Short mmCIF file of C-alpha atoms and ligand atoms in Angstrom, two decimals:
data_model
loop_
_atom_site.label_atom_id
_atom_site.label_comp_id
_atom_site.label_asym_id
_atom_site.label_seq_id
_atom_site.Cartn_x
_atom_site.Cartn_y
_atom_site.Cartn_z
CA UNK A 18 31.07 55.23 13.25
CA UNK A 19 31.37 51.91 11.03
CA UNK A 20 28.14 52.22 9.06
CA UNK A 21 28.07 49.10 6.80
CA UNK A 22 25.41 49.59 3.63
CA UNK A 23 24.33 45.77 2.22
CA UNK A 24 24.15 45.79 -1.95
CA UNK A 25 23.42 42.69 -2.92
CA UNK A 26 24.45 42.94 -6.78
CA UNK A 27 22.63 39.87 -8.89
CA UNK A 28 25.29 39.57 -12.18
CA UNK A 29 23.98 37.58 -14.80
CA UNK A 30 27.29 37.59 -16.47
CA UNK A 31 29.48 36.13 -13.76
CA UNK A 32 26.06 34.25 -12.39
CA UNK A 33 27.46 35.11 -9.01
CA UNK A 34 26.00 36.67 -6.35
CA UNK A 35 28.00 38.36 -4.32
CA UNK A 36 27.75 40.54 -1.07
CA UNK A 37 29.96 43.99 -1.02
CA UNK A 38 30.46 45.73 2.02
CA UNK A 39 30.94 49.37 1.08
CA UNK A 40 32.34 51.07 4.15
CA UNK A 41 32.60 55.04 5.47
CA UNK A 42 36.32 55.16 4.63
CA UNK A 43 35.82 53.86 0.60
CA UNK A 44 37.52 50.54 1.59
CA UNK A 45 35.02 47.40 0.27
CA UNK A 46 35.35 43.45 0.39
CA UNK A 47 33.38 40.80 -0.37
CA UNK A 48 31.74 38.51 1.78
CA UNK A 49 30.38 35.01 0.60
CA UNK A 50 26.67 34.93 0.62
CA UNK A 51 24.07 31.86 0.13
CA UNK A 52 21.91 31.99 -2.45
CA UNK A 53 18.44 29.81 -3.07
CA UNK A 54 15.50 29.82 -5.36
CA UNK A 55 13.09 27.59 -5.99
CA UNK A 56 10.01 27.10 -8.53
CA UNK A 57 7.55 24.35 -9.73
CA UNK A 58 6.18 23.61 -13.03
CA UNK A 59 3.33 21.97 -14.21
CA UNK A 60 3.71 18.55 -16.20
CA UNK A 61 -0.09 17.33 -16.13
CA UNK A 62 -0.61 15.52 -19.55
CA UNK A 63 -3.40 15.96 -21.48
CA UNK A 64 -7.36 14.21 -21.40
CA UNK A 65 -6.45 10.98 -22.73
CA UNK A 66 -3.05 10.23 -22.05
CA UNK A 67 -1.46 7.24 -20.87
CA UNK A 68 -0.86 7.04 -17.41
CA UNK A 69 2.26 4.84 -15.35
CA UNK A 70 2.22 2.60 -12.89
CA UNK A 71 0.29 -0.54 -13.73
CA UNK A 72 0.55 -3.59 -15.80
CA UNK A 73 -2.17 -2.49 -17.98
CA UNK A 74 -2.70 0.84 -19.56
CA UNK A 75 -4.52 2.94 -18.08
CA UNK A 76 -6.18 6.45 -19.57
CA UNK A 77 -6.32 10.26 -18.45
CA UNK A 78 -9.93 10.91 -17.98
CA UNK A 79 -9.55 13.49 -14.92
CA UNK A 80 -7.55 15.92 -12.82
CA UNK A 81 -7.56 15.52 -9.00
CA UNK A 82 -4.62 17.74 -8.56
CA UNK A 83 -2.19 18.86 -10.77
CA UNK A 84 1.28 17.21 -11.35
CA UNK A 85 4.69 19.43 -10.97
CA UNK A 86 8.21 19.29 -11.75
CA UNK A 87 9.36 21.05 -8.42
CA UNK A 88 12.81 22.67 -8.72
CA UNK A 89 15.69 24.12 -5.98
CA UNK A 90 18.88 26.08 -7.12
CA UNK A 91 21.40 26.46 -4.40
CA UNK A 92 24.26 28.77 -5.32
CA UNK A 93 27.07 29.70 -2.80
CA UNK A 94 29.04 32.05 -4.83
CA UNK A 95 31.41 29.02 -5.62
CA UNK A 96 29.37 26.50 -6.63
CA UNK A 97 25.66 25.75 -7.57
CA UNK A 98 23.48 22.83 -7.13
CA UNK A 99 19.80 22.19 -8.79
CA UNK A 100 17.66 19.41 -7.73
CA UNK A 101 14.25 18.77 -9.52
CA UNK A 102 11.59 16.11 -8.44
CA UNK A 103 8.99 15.67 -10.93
CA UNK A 104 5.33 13.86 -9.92
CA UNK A 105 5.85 11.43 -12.38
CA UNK A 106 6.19 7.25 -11.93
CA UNK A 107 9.54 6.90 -13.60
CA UNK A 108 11.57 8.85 -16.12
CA UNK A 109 14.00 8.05 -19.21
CA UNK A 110 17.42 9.33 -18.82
CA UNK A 111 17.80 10.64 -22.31
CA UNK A 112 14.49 13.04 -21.65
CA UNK A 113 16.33 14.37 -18.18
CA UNK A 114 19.73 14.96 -20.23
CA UNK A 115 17.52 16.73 -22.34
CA UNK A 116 16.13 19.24 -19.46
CA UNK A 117 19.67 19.03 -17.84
CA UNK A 118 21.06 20.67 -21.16
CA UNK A 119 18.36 23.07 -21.29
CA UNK A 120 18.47 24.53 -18.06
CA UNK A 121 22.66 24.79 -18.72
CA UNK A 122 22.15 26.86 -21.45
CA UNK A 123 19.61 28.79 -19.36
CA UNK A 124 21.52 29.35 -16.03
CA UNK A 125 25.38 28.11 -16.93
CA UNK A 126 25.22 25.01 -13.73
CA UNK A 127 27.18 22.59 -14.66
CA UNK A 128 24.58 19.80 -15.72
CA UNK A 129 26.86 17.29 -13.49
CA UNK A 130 25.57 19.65 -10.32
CA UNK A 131 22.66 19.36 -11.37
CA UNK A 132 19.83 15.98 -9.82
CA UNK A 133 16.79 15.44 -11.47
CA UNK A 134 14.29 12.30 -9.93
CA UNK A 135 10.38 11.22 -10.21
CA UNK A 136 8.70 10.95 -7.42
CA UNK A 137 6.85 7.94 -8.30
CA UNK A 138 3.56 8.64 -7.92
CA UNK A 139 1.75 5.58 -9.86
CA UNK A 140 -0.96 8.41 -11.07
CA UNK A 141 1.03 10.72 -13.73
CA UNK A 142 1.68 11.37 -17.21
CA UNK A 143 3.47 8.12 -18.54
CA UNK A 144 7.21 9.10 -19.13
CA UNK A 145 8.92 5.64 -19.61
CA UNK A 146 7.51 2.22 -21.19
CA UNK A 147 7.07 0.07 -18.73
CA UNK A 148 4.95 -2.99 -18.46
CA UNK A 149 1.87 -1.92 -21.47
CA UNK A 150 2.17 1.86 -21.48
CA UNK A 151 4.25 3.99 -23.54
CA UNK A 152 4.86 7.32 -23.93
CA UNK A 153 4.37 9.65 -26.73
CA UNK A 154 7.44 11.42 -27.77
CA UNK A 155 5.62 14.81 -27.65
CA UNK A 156 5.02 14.81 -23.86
CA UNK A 157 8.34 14.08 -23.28
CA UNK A 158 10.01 16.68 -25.43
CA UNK A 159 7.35 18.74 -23.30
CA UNK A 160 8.54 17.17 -19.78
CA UNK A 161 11.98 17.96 -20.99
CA UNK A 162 11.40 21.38 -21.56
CA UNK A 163 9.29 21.94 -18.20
CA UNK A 164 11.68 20.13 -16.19
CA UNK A 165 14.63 22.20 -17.42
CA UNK A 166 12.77 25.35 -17.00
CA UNK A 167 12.13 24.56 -13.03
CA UNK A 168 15.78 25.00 -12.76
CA UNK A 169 16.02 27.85 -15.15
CA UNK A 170 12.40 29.80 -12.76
CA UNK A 171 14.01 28.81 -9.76
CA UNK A 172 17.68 30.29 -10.59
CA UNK A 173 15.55 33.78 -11.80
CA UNK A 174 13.91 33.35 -8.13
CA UNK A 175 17.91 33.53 -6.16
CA UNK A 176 17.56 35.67 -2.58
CA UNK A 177 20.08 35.59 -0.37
CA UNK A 178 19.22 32.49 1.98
CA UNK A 179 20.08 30.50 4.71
CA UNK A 180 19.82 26.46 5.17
CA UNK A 181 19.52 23.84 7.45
CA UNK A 182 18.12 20.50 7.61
CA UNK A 183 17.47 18.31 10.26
CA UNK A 184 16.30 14.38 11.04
CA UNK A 185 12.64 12.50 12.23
CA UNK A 186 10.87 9.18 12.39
CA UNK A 187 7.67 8.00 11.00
CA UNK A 188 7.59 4.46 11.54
CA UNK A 189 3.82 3.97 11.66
CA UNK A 190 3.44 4.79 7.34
CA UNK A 191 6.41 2.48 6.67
CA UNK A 192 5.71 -1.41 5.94
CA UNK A 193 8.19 -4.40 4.00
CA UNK A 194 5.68 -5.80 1.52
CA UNK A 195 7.82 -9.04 0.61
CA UNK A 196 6.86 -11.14 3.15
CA UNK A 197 8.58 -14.94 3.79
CA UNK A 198 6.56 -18.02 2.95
CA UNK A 199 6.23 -20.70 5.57
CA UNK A 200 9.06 -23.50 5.14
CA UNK A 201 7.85 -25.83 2.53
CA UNK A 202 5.65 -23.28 0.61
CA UNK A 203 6.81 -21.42 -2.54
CA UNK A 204 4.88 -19.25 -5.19
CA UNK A 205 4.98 -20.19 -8.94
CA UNK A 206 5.93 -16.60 -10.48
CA UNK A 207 5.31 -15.99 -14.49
CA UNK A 208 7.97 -17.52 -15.19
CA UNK A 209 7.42 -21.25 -13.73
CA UNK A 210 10.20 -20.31 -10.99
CA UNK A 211 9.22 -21.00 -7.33
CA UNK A 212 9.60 -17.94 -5.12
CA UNK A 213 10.34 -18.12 -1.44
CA UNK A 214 8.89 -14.61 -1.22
CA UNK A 215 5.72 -12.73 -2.19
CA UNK A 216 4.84 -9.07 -2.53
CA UNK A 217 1.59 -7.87 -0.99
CA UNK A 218 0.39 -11.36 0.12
CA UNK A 219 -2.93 -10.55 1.89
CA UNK A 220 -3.44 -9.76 5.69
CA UNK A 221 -4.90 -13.32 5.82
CA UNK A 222 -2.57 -15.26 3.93
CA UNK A 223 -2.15 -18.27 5.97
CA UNK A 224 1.45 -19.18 4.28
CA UNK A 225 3.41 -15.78 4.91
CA UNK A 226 5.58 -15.52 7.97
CA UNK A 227 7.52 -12.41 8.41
CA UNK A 228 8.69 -9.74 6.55
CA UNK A 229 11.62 -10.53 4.54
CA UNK A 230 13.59 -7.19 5.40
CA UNK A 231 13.80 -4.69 7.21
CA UNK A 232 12.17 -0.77 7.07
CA UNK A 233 13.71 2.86 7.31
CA UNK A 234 11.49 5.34 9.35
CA UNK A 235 13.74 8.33 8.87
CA UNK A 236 11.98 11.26 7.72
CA UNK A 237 14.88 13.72 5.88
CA UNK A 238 14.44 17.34 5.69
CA UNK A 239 16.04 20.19 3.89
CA UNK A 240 14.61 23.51 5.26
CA UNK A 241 15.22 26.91 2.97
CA UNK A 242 14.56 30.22 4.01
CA UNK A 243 15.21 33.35 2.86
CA UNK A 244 16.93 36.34 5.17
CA UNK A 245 13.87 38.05 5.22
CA UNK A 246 12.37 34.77 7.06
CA UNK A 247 10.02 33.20 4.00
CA UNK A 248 10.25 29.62 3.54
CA UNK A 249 11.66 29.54 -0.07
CA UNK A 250 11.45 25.54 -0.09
CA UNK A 251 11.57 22.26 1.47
CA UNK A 252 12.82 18.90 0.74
CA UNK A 253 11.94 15.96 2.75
CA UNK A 254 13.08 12.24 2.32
CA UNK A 255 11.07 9.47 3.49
CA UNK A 256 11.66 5.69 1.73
CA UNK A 257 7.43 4.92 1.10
CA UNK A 258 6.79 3.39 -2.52
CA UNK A 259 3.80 5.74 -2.76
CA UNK A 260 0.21 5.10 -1.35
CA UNK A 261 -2.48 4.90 -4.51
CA UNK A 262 -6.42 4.80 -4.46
CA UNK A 263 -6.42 7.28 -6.67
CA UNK A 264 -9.97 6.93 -8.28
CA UNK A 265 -9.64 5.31 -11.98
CA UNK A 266 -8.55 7.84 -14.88
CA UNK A 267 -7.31 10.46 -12.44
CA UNK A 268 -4.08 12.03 -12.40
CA UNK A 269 -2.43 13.14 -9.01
CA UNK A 270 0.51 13.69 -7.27
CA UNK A 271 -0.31 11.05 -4.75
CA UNK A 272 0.96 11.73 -1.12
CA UNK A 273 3.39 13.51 -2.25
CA UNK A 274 1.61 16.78 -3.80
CA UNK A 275 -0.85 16.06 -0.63
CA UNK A 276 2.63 16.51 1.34
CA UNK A 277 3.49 19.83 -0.02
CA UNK A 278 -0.50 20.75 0.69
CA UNK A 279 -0.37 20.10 4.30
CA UNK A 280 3.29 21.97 4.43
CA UNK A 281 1.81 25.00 3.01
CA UNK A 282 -0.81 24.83 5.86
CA UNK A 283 1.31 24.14 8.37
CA UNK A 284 4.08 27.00 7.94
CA UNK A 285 1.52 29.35 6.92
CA UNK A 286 3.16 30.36 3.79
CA UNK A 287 0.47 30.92 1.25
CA UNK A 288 0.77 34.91 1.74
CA UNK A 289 4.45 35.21 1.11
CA UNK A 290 6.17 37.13 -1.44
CA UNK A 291 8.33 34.04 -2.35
CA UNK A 292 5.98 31.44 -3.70
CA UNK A 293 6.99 28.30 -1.45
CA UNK A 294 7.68 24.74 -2.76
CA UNK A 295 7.26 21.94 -1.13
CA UNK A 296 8.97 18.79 -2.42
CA UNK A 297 9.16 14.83 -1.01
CA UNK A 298 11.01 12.74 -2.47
CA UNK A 299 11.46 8.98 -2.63
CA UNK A 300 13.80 7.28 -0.28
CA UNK A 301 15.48 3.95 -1.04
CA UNK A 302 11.60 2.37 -0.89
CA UNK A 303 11.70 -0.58 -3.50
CA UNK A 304 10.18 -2.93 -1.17
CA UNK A 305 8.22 -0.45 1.24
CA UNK A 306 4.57 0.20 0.58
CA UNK A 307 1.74 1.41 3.16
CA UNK A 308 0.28 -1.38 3.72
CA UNK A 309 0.71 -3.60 7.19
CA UNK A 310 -0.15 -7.21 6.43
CA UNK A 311 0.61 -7.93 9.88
CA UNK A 312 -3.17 -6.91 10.37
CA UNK A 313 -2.44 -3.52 12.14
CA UNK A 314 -2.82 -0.77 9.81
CA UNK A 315 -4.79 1.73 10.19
CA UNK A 316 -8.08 1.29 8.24
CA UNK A 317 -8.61 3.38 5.79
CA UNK A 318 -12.64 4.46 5.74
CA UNK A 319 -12.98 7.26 3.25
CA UNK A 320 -13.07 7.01 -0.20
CA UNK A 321 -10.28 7.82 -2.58
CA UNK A 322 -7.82 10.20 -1.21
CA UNK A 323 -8.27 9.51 2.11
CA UNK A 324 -5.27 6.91 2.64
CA UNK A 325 -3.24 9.94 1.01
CA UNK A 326 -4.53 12.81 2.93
CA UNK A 327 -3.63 10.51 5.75
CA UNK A 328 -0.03 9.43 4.84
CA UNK A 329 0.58 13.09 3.93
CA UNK A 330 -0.48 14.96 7.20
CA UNK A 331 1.01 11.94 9.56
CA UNK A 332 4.47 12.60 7.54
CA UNK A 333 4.18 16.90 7.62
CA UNK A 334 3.52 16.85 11.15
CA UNK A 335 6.89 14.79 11.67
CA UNK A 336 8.61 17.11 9.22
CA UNK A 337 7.00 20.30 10.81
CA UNK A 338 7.95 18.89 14.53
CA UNK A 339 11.83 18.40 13.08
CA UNK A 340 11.60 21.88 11.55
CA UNK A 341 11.15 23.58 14.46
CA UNK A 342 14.72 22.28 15.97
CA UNK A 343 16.51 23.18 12.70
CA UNK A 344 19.93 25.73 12.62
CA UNK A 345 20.08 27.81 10.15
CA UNK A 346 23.87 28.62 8.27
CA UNK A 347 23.77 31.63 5.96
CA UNK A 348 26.77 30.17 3.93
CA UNK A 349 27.84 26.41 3.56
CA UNK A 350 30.39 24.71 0.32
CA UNK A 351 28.48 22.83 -1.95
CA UNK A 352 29.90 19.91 -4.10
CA UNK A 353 28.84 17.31 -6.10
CA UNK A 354 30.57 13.74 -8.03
CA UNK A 355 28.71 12.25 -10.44
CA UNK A 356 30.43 8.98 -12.10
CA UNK A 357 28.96 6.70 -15.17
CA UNK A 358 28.97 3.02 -13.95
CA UNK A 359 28.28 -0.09 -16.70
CA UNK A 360 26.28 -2.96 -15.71
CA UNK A 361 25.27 -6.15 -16.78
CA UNK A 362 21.62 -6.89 -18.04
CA UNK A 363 20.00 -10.01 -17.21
CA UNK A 364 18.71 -11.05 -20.74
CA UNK A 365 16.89 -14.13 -21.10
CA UNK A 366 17.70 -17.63 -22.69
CA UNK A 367 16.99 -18.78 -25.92
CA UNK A 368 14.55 -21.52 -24.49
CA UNK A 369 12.77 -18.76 -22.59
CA UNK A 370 12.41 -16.53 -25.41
CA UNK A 371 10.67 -19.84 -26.91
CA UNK A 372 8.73 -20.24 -24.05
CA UNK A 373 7.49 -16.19 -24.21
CA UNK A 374 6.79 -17.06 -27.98
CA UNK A 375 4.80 -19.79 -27.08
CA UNK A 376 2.34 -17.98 -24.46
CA UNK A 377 2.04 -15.00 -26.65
CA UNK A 378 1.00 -17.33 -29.62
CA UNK A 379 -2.10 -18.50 -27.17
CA UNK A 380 -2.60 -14.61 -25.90
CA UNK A 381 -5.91 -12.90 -27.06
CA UNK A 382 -4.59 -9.10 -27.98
CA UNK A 383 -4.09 -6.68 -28.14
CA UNK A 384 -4.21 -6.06 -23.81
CA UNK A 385 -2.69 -9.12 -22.30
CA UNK A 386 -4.34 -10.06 -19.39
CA UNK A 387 -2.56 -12.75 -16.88
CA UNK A 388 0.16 -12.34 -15.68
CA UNK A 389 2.29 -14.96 -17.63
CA UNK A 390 1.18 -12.86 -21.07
CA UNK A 391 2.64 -10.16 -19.43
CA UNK A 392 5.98 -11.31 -18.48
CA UNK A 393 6.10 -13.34 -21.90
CA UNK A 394 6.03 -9.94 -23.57
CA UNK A 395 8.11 -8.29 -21.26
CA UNK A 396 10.76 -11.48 -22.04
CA UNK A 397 10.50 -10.64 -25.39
CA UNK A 398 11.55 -6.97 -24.86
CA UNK A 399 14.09 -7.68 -23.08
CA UNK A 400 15.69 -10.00 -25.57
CA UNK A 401 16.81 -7.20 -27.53
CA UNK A 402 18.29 -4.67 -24.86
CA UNK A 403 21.82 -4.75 -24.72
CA UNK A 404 24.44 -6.70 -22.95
CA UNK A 405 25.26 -3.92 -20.63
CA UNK A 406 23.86 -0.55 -19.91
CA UNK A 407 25.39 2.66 -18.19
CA UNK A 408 23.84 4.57 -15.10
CA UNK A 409 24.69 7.86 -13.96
CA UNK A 410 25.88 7.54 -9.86
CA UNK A 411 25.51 11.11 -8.04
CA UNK A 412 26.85 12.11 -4.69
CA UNK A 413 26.50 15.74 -3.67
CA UNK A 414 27.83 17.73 -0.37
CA UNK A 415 25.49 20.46 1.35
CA UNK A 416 28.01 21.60 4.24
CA UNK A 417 28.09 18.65 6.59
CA UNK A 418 24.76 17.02 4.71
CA UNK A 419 25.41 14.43 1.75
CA UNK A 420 23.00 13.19 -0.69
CA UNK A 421 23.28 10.42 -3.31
CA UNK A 422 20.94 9.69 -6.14
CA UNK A 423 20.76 6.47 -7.76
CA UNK A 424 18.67 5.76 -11.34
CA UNK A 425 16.25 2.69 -9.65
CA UNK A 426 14.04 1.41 -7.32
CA UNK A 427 16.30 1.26 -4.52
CA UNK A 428 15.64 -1.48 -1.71
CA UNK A 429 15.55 -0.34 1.28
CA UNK A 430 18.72 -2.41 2.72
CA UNK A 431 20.46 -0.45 0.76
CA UNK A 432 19.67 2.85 1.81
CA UNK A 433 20.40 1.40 5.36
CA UNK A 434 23.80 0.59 4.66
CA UNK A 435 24.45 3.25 2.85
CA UNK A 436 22.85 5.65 5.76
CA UNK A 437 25.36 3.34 8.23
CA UNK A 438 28.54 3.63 6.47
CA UNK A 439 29.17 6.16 4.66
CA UNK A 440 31.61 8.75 6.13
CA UNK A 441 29.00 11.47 6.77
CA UNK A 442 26.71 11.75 9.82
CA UNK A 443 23.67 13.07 7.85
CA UNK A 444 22.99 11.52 4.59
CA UNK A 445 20.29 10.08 2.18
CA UNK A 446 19.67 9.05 -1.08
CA UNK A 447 17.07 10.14 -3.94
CA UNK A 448 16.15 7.14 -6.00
CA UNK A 449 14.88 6.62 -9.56
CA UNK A 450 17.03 10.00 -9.89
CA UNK A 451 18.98 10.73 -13.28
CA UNK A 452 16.96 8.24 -15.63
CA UNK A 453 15.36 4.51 -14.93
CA UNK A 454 17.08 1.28 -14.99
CA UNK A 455 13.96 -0.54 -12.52
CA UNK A 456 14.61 -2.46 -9.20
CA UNK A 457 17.23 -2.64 -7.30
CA UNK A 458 17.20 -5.42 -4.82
CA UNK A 459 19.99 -6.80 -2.98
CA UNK A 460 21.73 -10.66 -3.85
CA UNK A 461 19.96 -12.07 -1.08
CA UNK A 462 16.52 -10.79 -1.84
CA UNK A 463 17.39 -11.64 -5.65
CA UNK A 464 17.22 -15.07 -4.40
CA UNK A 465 14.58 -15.29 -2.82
CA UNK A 466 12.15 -14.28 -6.01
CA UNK A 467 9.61 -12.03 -5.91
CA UNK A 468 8.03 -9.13 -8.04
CA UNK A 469 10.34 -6.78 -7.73
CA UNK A 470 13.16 -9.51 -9.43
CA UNK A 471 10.82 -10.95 -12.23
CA UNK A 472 12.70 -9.95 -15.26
CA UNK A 473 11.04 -6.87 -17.04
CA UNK A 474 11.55 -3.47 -18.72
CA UNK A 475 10.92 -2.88 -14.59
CA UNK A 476 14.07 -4.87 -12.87
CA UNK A 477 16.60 -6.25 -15.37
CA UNK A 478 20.05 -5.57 -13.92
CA UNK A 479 22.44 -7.67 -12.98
CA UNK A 480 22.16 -9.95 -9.43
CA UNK A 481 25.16 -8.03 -8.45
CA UNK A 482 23.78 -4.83 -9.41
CA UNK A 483 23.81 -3.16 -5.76
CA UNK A 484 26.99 -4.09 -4.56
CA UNK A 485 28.38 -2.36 -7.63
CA UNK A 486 26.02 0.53 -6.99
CA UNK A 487 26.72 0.62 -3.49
CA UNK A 488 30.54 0.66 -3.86
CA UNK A 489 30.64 3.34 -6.19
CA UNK A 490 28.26 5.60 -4.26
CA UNK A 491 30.63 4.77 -1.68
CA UNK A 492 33.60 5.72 -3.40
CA UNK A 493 31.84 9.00 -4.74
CA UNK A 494 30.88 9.88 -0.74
CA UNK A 495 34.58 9.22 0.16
CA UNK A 496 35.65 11.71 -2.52
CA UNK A 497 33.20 14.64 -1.16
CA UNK A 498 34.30 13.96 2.46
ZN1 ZN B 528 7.55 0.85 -8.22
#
């Protein structure tokens, strides 16, 4: 008889965990063995504190759920991988290299393994001046200290695991909010352009035509379970800018805590011994939002919340209906490429530094109100950021899966193409991953105006921007195949 005993040994030395197989007869091997952890911690600023996401400060008066920095270690014996979403609207590099260092010195992963996004919830802790909000430099030593230590709790957490993931569609949450003007009608942006183009333009606006792109409906999903059968984590992908209607002052995770809510429900995990996490994160959603000025959408009737209870459960029960088809692999390789890319920043003139002078001079401070104030200051910010700036480009291998993370506000052609031709069959990205260098949009779209181009601490690369990006996540997907 060929009794086998199991020891898993955990060796915080080697950081390894290994399988031996002891048999009757004193012979023993090793057998590779997936390991997976996973653990969330909380990043909700203080009463008072600024908050992202608008063009005007707004701040903390309430809590309608708590924010989270929601971490995943995978470790295959050969390799590990951590990837940690945070609830937050965007987030500096330098305060991620920060947690990326920390958590090295706490669990030895190389901090080039290691992918660290916001989700973008337009309701969190502010962690990156943008438009009239800045941060204090205390919450973001603190953000880089909680962020590192979700890798650091979820390395501690390692079981022996198994993984699969698996592919949906939502198309009904998904919507292009840069919609064409009619032939003959432009938009005067801040700037005294014309834009063929505008963002959000009304369900009765009698001048918009059609969207000007296209949307992605593909729900991703990452399924983690331990051998005992507990759902350690989960990471889904969908490319939705967030929803909003949070009520005024409050912080929140927006649809994407009130995803991991509904998940909780819907495996029935709350009486685990593994505490579960539950992450989304953003897709490649820089011109997506939930809104359908066609004049379908479904109307929202509650107060706030509602839109995002509603978003959230119509996305889990896609991500709950792809779960159940999922295979399981007890072992897979892991890799990752991560390469530093330079690009151009579109400064401005000098006669549009004297035009931003100009409006300023008129402004009534200290909040500027119109829009033209705004983008006037934002001109002169901009004036003094360098000629070029450097972005971290990620690629990382899960078995047959790939996943790319890019430091922006991806548009959502661009996660297209990238889903289309890149050499894997199952792929997505992760954007504003790795730090924040704003919106991404394509050439084309770059010509046709819009928000998402107006020059601002927001969207400031170069026109060419994501080609370059593009190519070099390319080149970095190439390299894991
Ligand atoms: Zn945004």
């Amino acid at each position: 008889m060929n009794m086998n005993i199991k020891i898993w040994q955990s060796c915080l030395m080697c950081s390894l965990g290994i399988l031996s197989m002891f048999n009757v007869n004193g012979q023993s091997q090793t057998e590779k063995v997936l390991l997976a952890g996973a653990a969330q911690t909380i990043i909700t600023p203080p009463i008072g504190y600024s908050i992202n996401g608008g063009m005007r400060d707004r701040a903390t008066t309430n809590v309608h759920d708590e924010t989270h920095a929601k971490g995943i270690v995978i470790d295959n014996g050969e390799n590990q991988l951590a990837f940690v979403i945070s609830d937050l609207c965007m987030v500096y590099r330098e305060t991620l290299d920060k947690a990326k260092k920390r958590a090295h010195e706490l669990t030895g992963i190389p901090v080039e393994n290691m992918m660290m996004s916001a989700t973008h919830t337009h309701s969190s802790g502010t962690a990156c001046n943008v438009f009239q909000s800045t941060p204090d430099p205390a919450y973001l030593e603190f953000l880089s200290i909680k962020i590192g230590d979700a890798v650091a709790r979820a390395y501690e957490n390692r079981v022996p695991a198994m993984i699969g993931w698996g592919f949906g569609s939502e198309p009904t949450q998904v919507f292009n909010r840069r919609w064409m003007l009619k032939e003959g009608y432009t938009n005067t942006n801040p700037f005294g352009g014309q834009d063929k183009v505008q963002m959000n333009p009304g369900v009765n606006n009698p001048n918009k035509t059609v969207p000007s792109g296209p949307v992605d409906p593909e729900v991703s999903v990452v399924s983690i379970k331990s051998l005992d059968g507990d759902q350690i984590a989960l990471l889904a992908n969908y490319s939705l800018h967030y929803v909003g209607n949070t009520g005024a002052g409050m912080i929140s995770a927006d649809y994407y805590g009130a995803f991991a809510e509904r998940m909780t429900q819907l495996l029935d995990v709350d009486d685990q011994d593994i505490p579960f996490v539950g992450i989304m994160s953003n897709g490649t959603s820089g011109n997506i939002n939930n809104v359908d000025y066609s004049g379908k959408a479904y109307k929202k009737t509650g107060g706030a919340y509602s839109q995002i209870n509603f978003v959230a459960n119509t996305v889990a029960a896609e991500v709950y209906k792809v779960m159940q088809f999922i295979d399981y692999q007890d072992w897979i390789s892991l890799d990752s490429e991560q390469d530093e890319i330079s690009l151009g920043v579109r400064r401005p003139e000098p006669h549009e530094i004297e035009r931003a002078k100009k409006i300023l001079a008129k402004a009534e401070g200290p909040v500027l109100k119109s829009r033209e104030e705004i983008y006037a200051n934002e001109t002169m910010a901009m004036k003094d950021y360098p000629a070029q700036v450097p972005l971290i480009m990620q690629a990382f291998r899960l078995g047959d899966l790939a996943i790319a993370a890019i430091p922006c506000e991806v548009f959502v052609e661009i996660g297209l193409q990238l889903k289309e031709e890149n050499p894997f069959e199952d792929m997505f990205t992760i954007s504003l991953a790795n730090g924040y260098n704003g919106y991404l949009p394509t050439p084309e779209q770059h010509a046709l105006g819009g928000y998402e181009t107006w020059r601002a601490k927001s969207s400031y690369l170069e026109v060419n921007a994501s080609v370059k990006i593009t190519d070099k996540i390319m080149e970095l997907l190439k390299r894991l195949d």
